[in-house]
């Protein structure tokens, strides 16, 4: 057992498009469910990560209904549930790195929400910690993003653009391999 599936922030609060804005990849949840099914069938470890926002009014605050996991993920009995309040799953409770190290797990497959936030941060950190990281890009999704950037001005990216840019940076930066869920499911675990 050296490979784990890490499912990040698949929570109902991300369905609140009035809060988050336009999204991409409506197949994300079905692809995550397919990965979970495969890992469960093969008896491989599944790590569920939940974002517990400390901000009152956030759809991901522990007191909000949006903090709940989506059905496909809530139905799983994970090997470990990590609660976090920052972008990286490695800064949660329990300690993800310690949990992985105790089990000799060196290969990670990462999926979930948001592609360019918690998925990317966790993948980068995992790569820097020496894990062999794969990101199932079509088992992630994110939201359009616009902001003022010093020295640049207003920058806007669609969710699809952010997903592509994240995949490019993770792959070309040597942090992770980018794969499609269907291709990953074809591989023997």
PDB file of C-alpha atoms in Angstrom:
ATOM      1  CA  UNK A   1       0.000   0.000   0.000  1.00  0.00           C
ATOM      2  CA  UNK A   2       2.079   2.896  -1.272  1.00  0.00           C
ATOM      3  CA  UNK A   3      -0.489   4.992  -3.141  1.00  0.00           C
ATOM      4  CA  UNK A   4      -3.294   7.147  -1.735  1.00  0.00           C
ATOM      5  CA  UNK A   5      -6.158   9.100  -3.251  1.00  0.00           C
ATOM      6  CA  UNK A   6      -6.461  12.564  -1.729  1.00  0.00           C
ATOM      7  CA  UNK A   7      -9.900  14.125  -2.239  1.00  0.00           C
ATOM      8  CA  UNK A   8      -9.820  17.830  -1.435  1.00  0.00           C
ATOM      9  CA  UNK A   9     -12.726  20.023  -0.319  1.00  0.00           C
ATOM     10  CA  UNK A  10     -15.564  18.306  -2.172  1.00  0.00           C
ATOM     11  CA  UNK A  11     -18.102  20.285  -0.161  1.00  0.00           C
ATOM     12  CA  UNK A  12     -21.643  21.464  -0.813  1.00  0.00           C
ATOM     13  CA  UNK A  13     -20.664  25.077  -0.216  1.00  0.00           C
ATOM     14  CA  UNK A  14     -18.892  25.122  -3.577  1.00  0.00           C
ATOM     15  CA  UNK A  15     -22.270  24.675  -5.273  1.00  0.00           C
ATOM     16  CA  UNK A  16     -23.133  28.238  -4.164  1.00  0.00           C
ATOM     17  CA  UNK A  17     -22.330  29.968  -7.458  1.00  0.00           C
ATOM     18  CA  UNK A  18     -23.804  33.239  -6.161  1.00  0.00           C
ATOM     19  CA  UNK A  19     -20.896  33.250  -3.697  1.00  0.00           C
ATOM     20  CA  UNK A  20     -18.093  31.736  -5.839  1.00  0.00           C
ATOM     21  CA  UNK A  21     -19.054  32.796  -9.372  1.00  0.00           C
ATOM     22  CA  UNK A  22     -18.979  30.850 -12.640  1.00  0.00           C
ATOM     23  CA  UNK A  23     -17.296  27.468 -12.616  1.00  0.00           C
ATOM     24  CA  UNK A  24     -15.962  24.956 -15.118  1.00  0.00           C
ATOM     25  CA  UNK A  25     -15.891  21.177 -15.474  1.00  0.00           C
ATOM     26  CA  UNK A  26     -19.352  19.915 -14.505  1.00  0.00           C
ATOM     27  CA  UNK A  27     -17.919  16.357 -14.679  1.00  0.00           C
ATOM     28  CA  UNK A  28     -15.710  16.940 -11.617  1.00  0.00           C
ATOM     29  CA  UNK A  29     -17.967  15.243  -9.077  1.00  0.00           C
ATOM     30  CA  UNK A  30     -18.632  12.192 -11.293  1.00  0.00           C
ATOM     31  CA  UNK A  31     -14.895  11.809 -11.936  1.00  0.00           C
ATOM     32  CA  UNK A  32     -14.099  12.085  -8.233  1.00  0.00           C
ATOM     33  CA  UNK A  33     -16.768   9.457  -7.536  1.00  0.00           C
ATOM     34  CA  UNK A  34     -15.203   7.137 -10.160  1.00  0.00           C
ATOM     35  CA  UNK A  35     -11.777   7.517  -8.542  1.00  0.00           C
ATOM     36  CA  UNK A  36     -13.212   6.860  -5.083  1.00  0.00           C
ATOM     37  CA  UNK A  37     -15.018   3.762  -6.351  1.00  0.00           C
ATOM     38  CA  UNK A  38     -11.832   2.395  -7.918  1.00  0.00           C
ATOM     39  CA  UNK A  39      -9.679   3.079  -4.854  1.00  0.00           C
ATOM     40  CA  UNK A  40     -12.293   1.521  -2.582  1.00  0.00           C
ATOM     41  CA  UNK A  41     -12.617  -1.565  -4.773  1.00  0.00           C
ATOM     42  CA  UNK A  42      -8.841  -2.000  -4.810  1.00  0.00           C
ATOM     43  CA  UNK A  43      -8.565  -1.462  -1.043  1.00  0.00           C
ATOM     44  CA  UNK A  44      -6.230   1.493  -1.522  1.00  0.00           C
ATOM     45  CA  UNK A  45      -6.245   4.324   1.052  1.00  0.00           C
ATOM     46  CA  UNK A  46      -8.583   7.268   0.583  1.00  0.00           C
ATOM     47  CA  UNK A  47      -7.866  10.574   2.304  1.00  0.00           C
ATOM     48  CA  UNK A  48     -10.760  13.032   2.523  1.00  0.00           C
ATOM     49  CA  UNK A  49      -9.856  16.655   3.175  1.00  0.00           C
ATOM     50  CA  UNK A  50     -12.467  19.161   4.364  1.00  0.00           C
ATOM     51  CA  UNK A  51     -11.992  22.915   4.503  1.00  0.00           C
ATOM     52  CA  UNK A  52     -13.323  24.334   7.773  1.00  0.00           C
ATOM     53  CA  UNK A  53     -13.258  28.070   7.146  1.00  0.00           C
ATOM     54  CA  UNK A  54     -12.767  30.215  10.256  1.00  0.00           C
ATOM     55  CA  UNK A  55     -14.681  33.065   8.548  1.00  0.00           C
ATOM     56  CA  UNK A  56     -18.259  33.573   9.709  1.00  0.00           C
ATOM     57  CA  UNK A  57     -20.496  33.800   6.662  1.00  0.00           C
ATOM     58  CA  UNK A  58     -18.343  31.520   4.536  1.00  0.00           C
ATOM     59  CA  UNK A  59     -20.256  28.668   2.910  1.00  0.00           C
ATOM     60  CA  UNK A  60     -17.434  26.437   4.234  1.00  0.00           C
ATOM     61  CA  UNK A  61     -17.665  27.530   7.887  1.00  0.00           C
ATOM     62  CA  UNK A  62     -18.260  24.483  10.145  1.00  0.00           C
ATOM     63  CA  UNK A  63     -21.664  25.873  11.183  1.00  0.00           C
ATOM     64  CA  UNK A  64     -22.805  26.326   7.560  1.00  0.00           C
ATOM     65  CA  UNK A  65     -24.699  23.630   5.648  1.00  0.00           C
ATOM     66  CA  UNK A  66     -22.152  24.083   2.848  1.00  0.00           C
ATOM     67  CA  UNK A  67     -19.415  22.625   5.043  1.00  0.00           C
ATOM     68  CA  UNK A  68     -20.917  19.171   4.417  1.00  0.00           C
ATOM     69  CA  UNK A  69     -19.238  16.884   1.916  1.00  0.00           C
ATOM     70  CA  UNK A  70     -21.012  16.189  -1.395  1.00  0.00           C
ATOM     71  CA  UNK A  71     -22.945  12.909  -1.451  1.00  0.00           C
ATOM     72  CA  UNK A  72     -20.391  10.832  -3.380  1.00  0.00           C
ATOM     73  CA  UNK A  73     -17.688  11.761  -0.867  1.00  0.00           C
ATOM     74  CA  UNK A  74     -19.869  11.720   2.253  1.00  0.00           C
ATOM     75  CA  UNK A  75     -20.780   8.090   1.502  1.00  0.00           C
ATOM     76  CA  UNK A  76     -17.132   7.035   1.832  1.00  0.00           C
ATOM     77  CA  UNK A  77     -15.531   5.770   5.017  1.00  0.00           C
ATOM     78  CA  UNK A  78     -12.117   7.413   4.536  1.00  0.00           C
ATOM     79  CA  UNK A  79      -8.904   6.006   5.900  1.00  0.00           C
ATOM     80  CA  UNK A  80      -8.393   9.464   7.367  1.00  0.00           C
ATOM     81  CA  UNK A  81     -10.382  12.722   7.376  1.00  0.00           C
ATOM     82  CA  UNK A  82      -8.193  15.825   7.445  1.00  0.00           C
ATOM     83  CA  UNK A  83      -9.716  19.111   8.579  1.00  0.00           C
ATOM     84  CA  UNK A  84      -7.921  22.270   7.437  1.00  0.00           C
ATOM     85  CA  UNK A  85      -8.465  26.035   7.400  1.00  0.00           C
ATOM     86  CA  UNK A  86      -5.724  26.976   4.901  1.00  0.00           C
ATOM     87  CA  UNK A  87      -4.947  25.979   1.310  1.00  0.00           C
ATOM     88  CA  UNK A  88      -2.619  23.025   1.916  1.00  0.00           C
ATOM     89  CA  UNK A  89      -3.915  19.696   3.176  1.00  0.00           C
ATOM     90  CA  UNK A  90      -0.498  19.283   4.798  1.00  0.00           C
ATOM     91  CA  UNK A  91      -1.480  21.950   7.343  1.00  0.00           C
ATOM     92  CA  UNK A  92      -4.510  20.186   8.740  1.00  0.00           C
ATOM     93  CA  UNK A  93      -5.566  17.905  11.567  1.00  0.00           C
ATOM     94  CA  UNK A  94      -4.517  15.161  11.756  1.00  0.00           C
ATOM     95  CA  UNK A  95      -1.067  15.730  10.266  1.00  0.00           C
ATOM     96  CA  UNK A  96      -1.289  14.384   6.704  1.00  0.00           C
ATOM     97  CA  UNK A  97       2.448  13.985   6.209  1.00  0.00           C
ATOM     98  CA  UNK A  98       2.823  11.993   9.435  1.00  0.00           C
ATOM     99  CA  UNK A  99      -0.136   9.799   8.468  1.00  0.00           C
ATOM    100  CA  UNK A 100       1.348   9.098   5.014  1.00  0.00           C
ATOM    101  CA  UNK A 101       4.840   8.464   6.391  1.00  0.00           C
ATOM    102  CA  UNK A 102       3.566   6.014   9.043  1.00  0.00           C
ATOM    103  CA  UNK A 103       2.056   3.944   6.229  1.00  0.00           C
ATOM    104  CA  UNK A 104       4.958   4.246   3.798  1.00  0.00           C
ATOM    105  CA  UNK A 105       2.770   5.989   1.221  1.00  0.00           C
ATOM    106  CA  UNK A 106       4.871   7.840  -1.358  1.00  0.00           C
ATOM    107  CA  UNK A 107       2.494   8.122  -4.362  1.00  0.00           C
ATOM    108  CA  UNK A 108      -0.417  10.536  -4.227  1.00  0.00           C
ATOM    109  CA  UNK A 109      -3.303  11.066  -6.637  1.00  0.00           C
ATOM    110  CA  UNK A 110      -4.999  14.392  -5.940  1.00  0.00           C
ATOM    111  CA  UNK A 111      -8.450  15.601  -6.996  1.00  0.00           C
ATOM    112  CA  UNK A 112     -11.100  18.027  -5.750  1.00  0.00           C
ATOM    113  CA  UNK A 113     -11.823  21.727  -5.428  1.00  0.00           C
ATOM    114  CA  UNK A 114     -10.417  24.350  -6.173  1.00  0.00           C
ATOM    115  CA  UNK A 115      -7.958  23.448  -8.915  1.00  0.00           C
ATOM    116  CA  UNK A 116      -5.838  26.597  -8.561  1.00  0.00           C
ATOM    117  CA  UNK A 117      -6.135  26.952  -4.814  1.00  0.00           C
ATOM    118  CA  UNK A 118      -6.173  23.960  -2.441  1.00  0.00           C
ATOM    119  CA  UNK A 119      -5.522  21.285  -5.077  1.00  0.00           C
ATOM    120  CA  UNK A 120      -2.557  23.193  -6.508  1.00  0.00           C
ATOM    121  CA  UNK A 121      -1.140  24.160  -3.110  1.00  0.00           C
ATOM    122  CA  UNK A 122      -1.364  20.602  -1.825  1.00  0.00           C
ATOM    123  CA  UNK A 123       0.205  19.219  -5.020  1.00  0.00           C
ATOM    124  CA  UNK A 124       3.069  21.728  -4.897  1.00  0.00           C
ATOM    125  CA  UNK A 125       3.777  21.008  -1.262  1.00  0.00           C
ATOM    126  CA  UNK A 126       3.582  17.244  -1.823  1.00  0.00           C
ATOM    127  CA  UNK A 127       6.038  17.562  -4.706  1.00  0.00           C
ATOM    128  CA  UNK A 128       8.394  19.605  -2.570  1.00  0.00           C
ATOM    129  CA  UNK A 129       8.162  16.994   0.190  1.00  0.00           C
ATOM    130  CA  UNK A 130       9.305  14.320  -2.263  1.00  0.00           C
ATOM    131  CA  UNK A 131       6.035  12.552  -2.997  1.00  0.00           C
ATOM    132  CA  UNK A 132       5.266  11.225  -6.478  1.00  0.00           C
ATOM    133  CA  UNK A 133       2.212  13.354  -7.314  1.00  0.00           C
ATOM    134  CA  UNK A 134      -0.476  12.890  -9.943  1.00  0.00           C
ATOM    135  CA  UNK A 135      -3.359  15.330 -10.405  1.00  0.00           C
ATOM    136  CA  UNK A 136      -6.505  14.099 -12.146  1.00  0.00           C
ATOM    137  CA  UNK A 137      -7.298  17.459 -13.732  1.00  0.00           C
ATOM    138  CA  UNK A 138     -10.805  16.577 -14.897  1.00  0.00           C
ATOM    139  CA  UNK A 139     -11.600  15.506 -11.329  1.00  0.00           C
ATOM    140  CA  UNK A 140     -11.033  19.109 -10.198  1.00  0.00           C
ATOM    141  CA  UNK A 141     -12.846  22.374 -10.740  1.00  0.00           C
ATOM    142  CA  UNK A 142     -12.527  26.021  -9.873  1.00  0.00           C
ATOM    143  CA  UNK A 143     -14.205  29.387 -10.423  1.00  0.00           C
ATOM    144  CA  UNK A 144     -13.643  32.517 -12.476  1.00  0.00           C
ATOM    145  CA  UNK A 145     -11.276  34.925 -10.766  1.00  0.00           C
ATOM    146  CA  UNK A 146     -10.730  38.677 -11.126  1.00  0.00           C
ATOM    147  CA  UNK A 147      -8.530  40.900  -9.021  1.00  0.00           C
ATOM    148  CA  UNK A 148      -6.287  43.927  -8.941  1.00  0.00           C
ATOM    149  CA  UNK A 149      -2.619  42.959  -9.069  1.00  0.00           C
ATOM    150  CA  UNK A 150       0.030  45.563  -8.207  1.00  0.00           C
ATOM    151  CA  UNK A 151       2.012  46.571 -11.277  1.00  0.00           C
ATOM    152  CA  UNK A 152      -0.295  44.644 -13.609  1.00  0.00           C
ATOM    153  CA  UNK A 153      -3.778  46.067 -13.141  1.00  0.00           C
ATOM    154  CA  UNK A 154      -7.005  44.139 -13.301  1.00  0.00           C
ATOM    155  CA  UNK A 155      -6.457  40.498 -14.141  1.00  0.00           C
ATOM    156  CA  UNK A 156      -9.323  38.164 -15.049  1.00  0.00           C
ATOM    157  CA  UNK A 157      -9.246  34.456 -15.787  1.00  0.00           C
ATOM    158  CA  UNK A 158     -12.080  32.062 -16.466  1.00  0.00           C
ATOM    159  CA  UNK A 159     -12.278  28.845 -14.513  1.00  0.00           C
ATOM    160  CA  UNK A 160     -11.227  26.899 -17.618  1.00  0.00           C
ATOM    161  CA  UNK A 161      -8.198  29.170 -18.093  1.00  0.00           C
ATOM    162  CA  UNK A 162      -7.227  28.756 -14.438  1.00  0.00           C
ATOM    163  CA  UNK A 163      -7.479  24.977 -14.722  1.00  0.00           C
ATOM    164  CA  UNK A 164      -5.244  24.999 -17.814  1.00  0.00           C
ATOM    165  CA  UNK A 165      -2.722  27.381 -16.222  1.00  0.00           C
ATOM    166  CA  UNK A 166      -2.603  25.295 -13.041  1.00  0.00           C
ATOM    167  CA  UNK A 167      -2.033  22.110 -15.047  1.00  0.00           C
ATOM    168  CA  UNK A 168       0.746  23.790 -17.010  1.00  0.00           C
ATOM    169  CA  UNK A 169       2.515  25.106 -13.905  1.00  0.00           C
ATOM    170  CA  UNK A 170       2.220  21.848 -11.951  1.00  0.00           C
ATOM    171  CA  UNK A 171       3.444  19.751 -14.870  1.00  0.00           C
ATOM    172  CA  UNK A 172       6.166  22.011 -16.265  1.00  0.00           C
ATOM    173  CA  UNK A 173       7.304  22.996 -12.780  1.00  0.00           C
ATOM    174  CA  UNK A 174       7.912  19.358 -11.939  1.00  0.00           C
ATOM    175  CA  UNK A 175       5.384  19.277  -9.097  1.00  0.00           C
ATOM    176  CA  UNK A 176       2.965  16.725 -10.545  1.00  0.00           C
ATOM    177  CA  UNK A 177       1.901  14.667 -13.530  1.00  0.00           C
ATOM    178  CA  UNK A 178      -1.390  15.778 -15.047  1.00  0.00           C
ATOM    179  CA  UNK A 179      -3.747  13.010 -16.172  1.00  0.00           C
ATOM    180  CA  UNK A 180      -7.344  12.470 -17.206  1.00  0.00           C
ATOM    181  CA  UNK A 181      -9.518  10.363 -14.922  1.00  0.00           C
ATOM    182  CA  UNK A 182     -10.287   7.827 -17.666  1.00  0.00           C
ATOM    183  CA  UNK A 183      -6.579   7.279 -18.311  1.00  0.00           C
ATOM    184  CA  UNK A 184      -5.881   6.909 -14.613  1.00  0.00           C
ATOM    185  CA  UNK A 185      -8.667   4.364 -14.222  1.00  0.00           C
ATOM    186  CA  UNK A 186      -7.150   2.267 -17.050  1.00  0.00           C
ATOM    187  CA  UNK A 187      -3.892   1.916 -15.135  1.00  0.00           C
ATOM    188  CA  UNK A 188      -3.446  -0.958 -12.741  1.00  0.00           C
ATOM    189  CA  UNK A 189      -3.278   0.325  -9.191  1.00  0.00           C
TER     190      UNK A 189
END
